[in-house]
Amino acid sequence: MTQELTALALLAVFAGGLWIPYIIAVNLQPGDGTNPFVSPPDVNKQPDFMRRRFRAHLNLLEQLLPFAILVVIAHLAGVSNAVTVWTCWIFVVLRLAHAVVMMTGKPEWALRAIIFTAGFGCILVLGWQVLAG
């Protein structure tokens, strides 16, 4: 398996489990009398710490899809070089850091936006490598 696919696999596992902090937070909150299986909790009415966990997961999924598509295209096209490898691993580290920063309670820090934007930059670099490859 290529380094790019390994990075994608690890990120997919992380994304698959990032909902857990949110679900734990939801279950620690007192119920409002509605059945959560019929009517999921309104995220906008939840405490900040719960919304941050929800947003961390959502933000990861927003960037995971284009990243995953590009990694798969690169693999199928036989595009693998130092730039694609480093870009993929940097992206994984950025996404882990973004989740931590988002859930710490300081999402207003400019660091969160910088990390998210840097992740987008990785997607652009990876796309450039795939298209130029």
C-alpha positions as MATLAB code, in Angstrom:
seq = 'MTQELTALALLAVFAGGLWIPYIIAVNLQPGDGTNPFVSPPDVNKQPDFMRRRFRAHLNLLEQLLPFAILVVIAHLAGVSNAVTVWTCWIFVVLRLAHAVVMMTGKPEWALRAIIFTAGFGCILVLGWQVLAG';
ca = [
       0.000    0.000    0.000;
       1.327    3.456   -0.853;
       2.054    6.069    1.809;
      -0.801    8.163    0.433;
      -3.297    5.314    0.843;
      -1.956    4.600    4.340;
      -2.502    8.232    5.311;
      -6.011    8.083    3.872;
      -6.796    4.875    5.750;
      -5.636    6.342    9.067;
      -7.628    9.500    8.469;
     -10.720    7.437    7.607;
     -10.379    5.546   10.904;
     -10.033    8.858   12.734;
     -13.109   10.259   10.969;
     -14.993    7.076   11.764;
     -14.384    7.599   15.477;
     -14.583   11.376   15.785;
     -18.333   11.206   16.347;
     -17.676    9.482   19.717;
     -16.809   12.657   21.711;
     -20.027   14.250   20.428;
     -22.190   11.241   21.321;
     -20.655   11.077   24.785;
     -21.436   14.772   25.267;
     -25.008   14.276   24.054;
     -25.546   11.405   26.462;
     -24.174   13.381   29.405;
     -26.772   16.115   28.875;
     -30.212   15.799   30.443;
     -32.898   14.882   27.936;
     -35.549   17.330   26.799;
     -38.301   14.726   26.594;
     -38.034   14.109   22.857;
     -37.030   10.777   21.414;
     -33.549   11.293   19.917;
     -34.188    8.499   17.416;
     -37.238   10.316   16.072;
     -35.998   13.886   16.458;
     -32.206   14.305   16.713;
     -31.051   17.021   19.099;
     -30.944   20.515   17.620;
     -27.234   21.340   17.479;
     -27.971   25.069   17.796;
     -29.646   24.490   21.172;
     -26.785   22.465   22.598;
     -24.053   23.770   24.903;
     -20.917   25.119   23.240;
     -18.758   22.111   24.136;
     -21.210   19.805   22.334;
     -21.430   22.012   19.249;
     -17.632   22.153   19.036;
     -17.436   18.346   18.981;
     -20.124   18.163   16.303;
     -18.355   20.803   14.205;
     -14.968   19.079   14.562;
     -16.461   15.948   13.022;
     -18.310   17.880   10.320;
     -15.209   19.911    9.409;
     -13.162   16.729    9.031;
     -15.764   15.189    6.738;
     -15.869   18.366    4.634;
     -12.181   18.051    3.825;
     -11.939   14.267    3.875;
     -14.074   13.761    0.766;
     -11.989   15.803   -1.705;
      -8.783   14.520   -0.110;
      -9.917   10.899   -0.423;
     -11.006   11.326   -4.031;
      -7.642   12.831   -4.966;
      -5.693   10.098   -3.154;
      -7.657    7.398   -4.979;
      -7.225    9.140   -8.352;
      -3.495    9.533   -7.666;
      -3.238    5.839   -6.844;
      -5.152    4.761   -9.936;
      -3.112    7.098  -12.135;
       0.167    5.921  -10.621;
       1.005    9.373   -9.251;
       3.164    9.021   -6.157;
       6.140   11.202   -5.332;
       7.699   13.031   -2.415;
       5.230   15.911   -2.775;
       2.146   13.665   -2.654;
       3.518   11.663    0.282;
       4.426   14.736    2.332;
       1.178   16.480    1.428;
      -0.875   13.514    2.619;
       0.959   13.161    5.923;
       0.851   16.902    6.584;
      -2.882   16.809    5.881;
      -3.364   14.009    8.433;
      -1.448   15.942   11.097;
      -3.392   19.123   10.314;
      -6.730   17.327   10.613;
      -5.762   15.808   13.976;
      -4.597   19.219   15.195;
      -7.782   20.878   13.928;
      -9.980   18.457   15.876;
      -8.001   19.039   19.068;
      -8.073   22.829   18.686;
     -11.779   22.781   17.831;
     -12.700   20.681   20.864;
     -10.493   22.535   23.381;
     -12.958   25.317   23.835;
     -11.065   27.956   21.918;
     -12.464   27.591   18.389;
     -12.296   31.356   17.991;
      -8.512   31.155   17.935;
      -7.129   32.105   14.567;
      -5.177   28.847   14.769;
      -8.318   26.843   13.921;
      -8.911   28.792   10.718;
      -5.227   28.641    9.820;
      -5.175   24.854   10.239;
      -8.363   24.428    8.184;
      -6.970   26.663    5.428;
      -3.647   24.802    5.454;
      -5.621   21.575    4.994;
      -7.295   23.109    1.972;
      -3.846   24.047    0.717;
      -2.830   20.390    0.979;
      -5.866   19.434   -1.093;
      -4.848   21.986   -3.735;
      -1.253   20.722   -3.827;
      -2.415   17.132   -4.074;
      -4.839   18.083   -6.855;
      -2.055   19.866   -8.703;
       0.165   16.790   -8.447;
      -2.627   14.533   -9.723;
      -3.503   16.819  -12.628;
       0.134   17.472  -13.554;
       1.126   13.823  -13.036;
];
